[in-house]
């Protein structure tokens, strides 16, 4: 709907409406007076020009369309008056007076229309600015992030003076002028804060927060000097972590961020965002302390695991060494001495000692991170050698060990001493299981075969009681044992040893009696050429 009036009834006060009414009456009266004078008097001047006064009076209360309507009305009155007073026969001077009057009316109407259009555009711009300011203030006040508005005008003046003096390195200037940081802090003043900032500053009032920023940030704060330096060098954005003191002197760790304006017109209200990260910093410090404690505990655990491993591995060869030494003494104590039997016992003693020495060397390699090279291991020969190492226990318990091997079984790519220790552990476990269960038939079957995936497979089966469901799930877990005096480390070490060479160790129960352990070792080097031992790696492998 086209509006002829500037204001709606509710937009003006009673006095203002009375003034508008008076102006409208004055404008209408003047229009009537000019029309009468121009039509019924013999004045030879351009009386119609006085319609301009009517247009100027109407401009205060007419809208843009009202101005056009008033201009059209005055133009119509001027033309009607001309024909009523002069008719169709007019001289040139009379016609020129009409043209002058109409020109004045049209120009005045155009200027008033333009003025009203500009006024409306200015009002719209003011309204948008006011709305934007309202939205900004709403966001500023309701934001959960602490926001400061700082006046950097004085700081900018201070830095401009330095630039005029030719200063380009603020750090060097600060070293020769120790009071400069304090001057910078004193030049920054807080002009507004939101509720989150008031809470950060100690739950104070807005009035208490306004003023010099030096009350809350000390002049020797590195982040504040970084802020000044970024401003001096014309950076657009600055972020840093620093400390802030609240109104009561309590310190907090904050993350501050600010974006500087392109020109200096907005330096009186620079918004700085602050995030309280005190709890995060404390949590990080706690986490670092926990990590240090965990590392200490890991080292202690590694020492414990290494000790348990060494004790378990050395137990068997040392026991065999002792028994062979006792046997040697018995053969020598006979009358006459059985020298051949004593020599065989001494040889077994030397062999067990070498085994114990090899275990110590392996442990030393773990600690020194020395590589242990892979080699081609002839598994049939390894089984026979291992059987001779355990000959005394095998004969004592009346156990038979059967080896089934194809003639063309390829050598495994592994460490002979490591795989032999794994095999000794598995055979010893089988013998102990059969003895504890009182098995009538005591037989260990070792079978060698190859797979299509490039592995040579060695299965060790016994005629013992087999494994329980719980044992099947946890048999390779560190410290899990079914023996009353067991340590639970042997099979965990065996598994980690085989896997370190790229192989696999699994366990299952037989269909009738007993259990079977299966070792799969690569024929080619599918694992690592060397095995780098370290204590944390061992802990990760065995728990």
PDB file of C-alpha atoms in Angstrom, residues 124 150 293 372 460 489:
ATOM      1  CA  UNK A 124      17.544   1.511   6.960  1.00  0.00           C
ATOM      2  CA  UNK A 150      40.236  -3.770  24.772  1.00  0.00           C
ATOM      3  CA  UNK A 293      54.994 -43.814  36.814  1.00  0.00           C
ATOM      4  CA  UNK A 372      70.479 -62.886  16.925  1.00  0.00           C
ATOM      5  CA  UNK A 460      54.346 -82.668  19.467  1.00  0.00           C
ATOM      6  CA  UNK A 489      56.068 -68.324  31.831  1.00  0.00           C
TER       7      UNK A 489
END
